[in-house]
mmCIF file of C-alpha atoms in Angstrom:
data_model
loop_
_atom_site.group_PDB
_atom_site.id
_atom_site.type_symbol
_atom_site.label_atom_id
_atom_site.label_comp_id
_atom_site.label_asym_id
_atom_site.label_seq_id
_atom_site.Cartn_x
_atom_site.Cartn_y
_atom_site.Cartn_z
ATOM 1 C CA MET A 160 21.198 59.079 -79.529
ATOM 2 C CA ALA A 161 24.486 59.417 -82.993
ATOM 3 C CA THR A 162 27.130 56.911 -82.210
ATOM 4 C CA ARG A 163 30.145 58.676 -81.654
ATOM 5 C CA ALA A 164 34.280 58.291 -83.493
ATOM 6 C CA PRO A 165 35.864 56.113 -81.783
ATOM 7 C CA LEU A 166 38.944 57.698 -79.688
ATOM 8 C CA THR A 167 42.292 57.927 -81.013
ATOM 9 C CA PRO A 168 45.672 58.902 -79.270
ATOM 10 C CA SER A 169 46.044 62.018 -81.689
ATOM 11 C CA ASP A 170 42.505 62.786 -79.304
ATOM 12 C CA LEU A 171 44.305 62.697 -76.300
ATOM 13 C CA GLU A 172 47.510 64.699 -78.047
ATOM 14 C CA PRO A 173 46.029 68.115 -77.175
ATOM 15 C CA PHE A 174 45.791 67.893 -73.062
ATOM 16 C CA ARG A 175 49.515 66.534 -72.880
ATOM 17 C CA ARG A 176 51.541 69.294 -72.526
ATOM 18 C CA GLU A 177 48.666 71.082 -70.053
ATOM 19 C CA LEU A 178 48.981 67.847 -68.453
ATOM 20 C CA THR A 179 52.789 67.282 -67.775
ATOM 21 C CA GLY A 180 53.149 70.974 -66.488
ATOM 22 C CA TYR A 181 50.798 69.987 -64.098
ATOM 23 C CA CYS A 182 51.607 67.086 -63.154
ATOM 24 C CA TYR A 183 55.294 68.664 -62.737
ATOM 25 C CA ARG A 184 54.459 71.767 -60.439
ATOM 26 C CA MET A 185 52.502 69.004 -57.939
ATOM 27 C CA LEU A 186 55.234 66.524 -58.148
ATOM 28 C CA GLY A 187 58.488 68.438 -58.747
ATOM 29 C CA SER A 188 60.148 65.674 -61.499
ATOM 30 C CA GLY A 189 60.531 65.937 -65.017
ATOM 31 C CA SER A 190 60.371 62.593 -64.563
ATOM 32 C CA GLU A 191 58.193 62.061 -62.209
ATOM 33 C CA ALA A 192 55.413 64.480 -64.661
ATOM 34 C CA GLU A 193 55.955 62.253 -68.008
ATOM 35 C CA ASP A 194 55.738 59.111 -65.958
ATOM 36 C CA ALA A 195 52.631 60.272 -63.641
ATOM 37 C CA VAL A 196 50.344 61.643 -67.803
ATOM 38 C CA GLN A 197 51.791 58.309 -69.303
ATOM 39 C CA GLU A 198 49.194 56.982 -66.800
ATOM 40 C CA ALA A 199 46.603 58.706 -67.343
ATOM 41 C CA MET A 200 46.988 59.474 -70.944
ATOM 42 C CA LEU A 201 46.149 55.207 -70.446
ATOM 43 C CA ARG A 202 43.375 55.815 -68.415
ATOM 44 C CA ALA A 203 41.463 57.830 -70.588
ATOM 45 C CA TRP A 204 42.023 55.423 -73.201
ATOM 46 C CA ARG A 205 41.430 52.513 -71.911
ATOM 47 C CA SER A 206 37.728 54.019 -70.223
ATOM 48 C CA ALA A 207 37.101 56.406 -73.557
ATOM 49 C CA GLU A 208 33.913 53.865 -74.011
ATOM 50 C CA GLY A 209 32.911 54.492 -71.215
ATOM 51 C CA PHE A 210 33.093 58.485 -72.085
ATOM 52 C CA GLU A 211 28.790 59.616 -72.965
ATOM 53 C CA GLY A 212 30.302 63.121 -74.406
ATOM 54 C CA ARG A 213 28.379 65.412 -71.897
ATOM 55 C CA SER A 214 31.342 66.888 -70.949
ATOM 56 C CA SER A 215 34.439 67.739 -72.077
ATOM 57 C CA ALA A 216 37.257 65.516 -73.073
ATOM 58 C CA ARG A 217 39.053 67.334 -70.937
ATOM 59 C CA SER A 218 37.634 67.317 -67.695
#
């Protein structure tokens, strides 16, 4: 099994705009959407070691 490169913040950045739009539609507030996106990105970053690559990073 090949080892993968460590996840960097720039790996998550392509998903920020889409996720922000989704959160805005769900929450109805730009600032709440940004807070939710920040929390989601932080959780993704913290759990990156457990990502096995069997699915898209987008999921």
